[in-house]
């Protein structure tokens, strides 16, 4: 968007010509002052098991700790209750195929990858302590802009996300493929954690879909929604993440990437074909 690039010039005092010739990743490198450093030791980063994780599935733990996710094509499928999730470096995915529901809840993790990188020290090895602090400050600032309903928020959001994506771009100053892989797999672990906790509610929750940063589910008894809310709140408090929870109606789902439904205002939402 042209408007977004003009906003970047204004907000970050960037050169006009450079802004319109550069990718967001390149602009992020200039904003944070990160330089190309090919002498950095890009050694494999060992996975860590965080105190905030409560995943019970032993196969998932092994897949993570023994770095099975780094093996090309190693994308096993696991079951949590009756729900199947396919694991992978880019995140877990699962959906009931050919499914319809009159009403579901959608819990989306706000700024998931940004927060994973901040809370669990998974920003690029190329960034100094001061640059990481600046990233944190900009993240908090864009949250304030979100509360204010400011359009400027999108400018900061794009730059923050560009830093994460650039960690997987070989020519980028942010390049750090090992840490990048851990960002995705860590997010996957925390979502599996949440799905497991909802599955423990004695059949109250039926999982409908899981993607990289959110889950959809329906309740067998909507009068017990408060029990679900307590599980979501416990997960938020324990992990440091924040969930945006909303209702979706008349969901028709072919698979995880193809569905349509209505939001709370009756607006039709579509994904895929």
mmCIF file of C-alpha atoms in Angstrom, residues 249 261-269:
data_model
loop_
_atom_site.group_PDB
_atom_site.id
_atom_site.type_symbol
_atom_site.label_atom_id
_atom_site.label_comp_id
_atom_site.label_asym_id
_atom_site.label_seq_id
_atom_site.Cartn_x
_atom_site.Cartn_y
_atom_site.Cartn_z
ATOM 1 C CA UNK A 249 -21.862 -18.244 12.728
ATOM 2 C CA UNK A 261 -18.920 -18.042 7.779
ATOM 3 C CA UNK A 262 -20.473 -14.900 9.243
ATOM 4 C CA UNK A 263 -19.119 -12.695 12.006
ATOM 5 C CA UNK A 264 -21.163 -11.274 14.889
ATOM 6 C CA UNK A 265 -22.444 -8.452 12.656
ATOM 7 C CA UNK A 266 -23.541 -10.790 9.869
ATOM 8 C CA UNK A 267 -20.616 -9.937 7.578
ATOM 9 C CA UNK A 268 -19.501 -12.888 5.449
ATOM 10 C CA UNK A 269 -15.905 -14.049 5.995
#
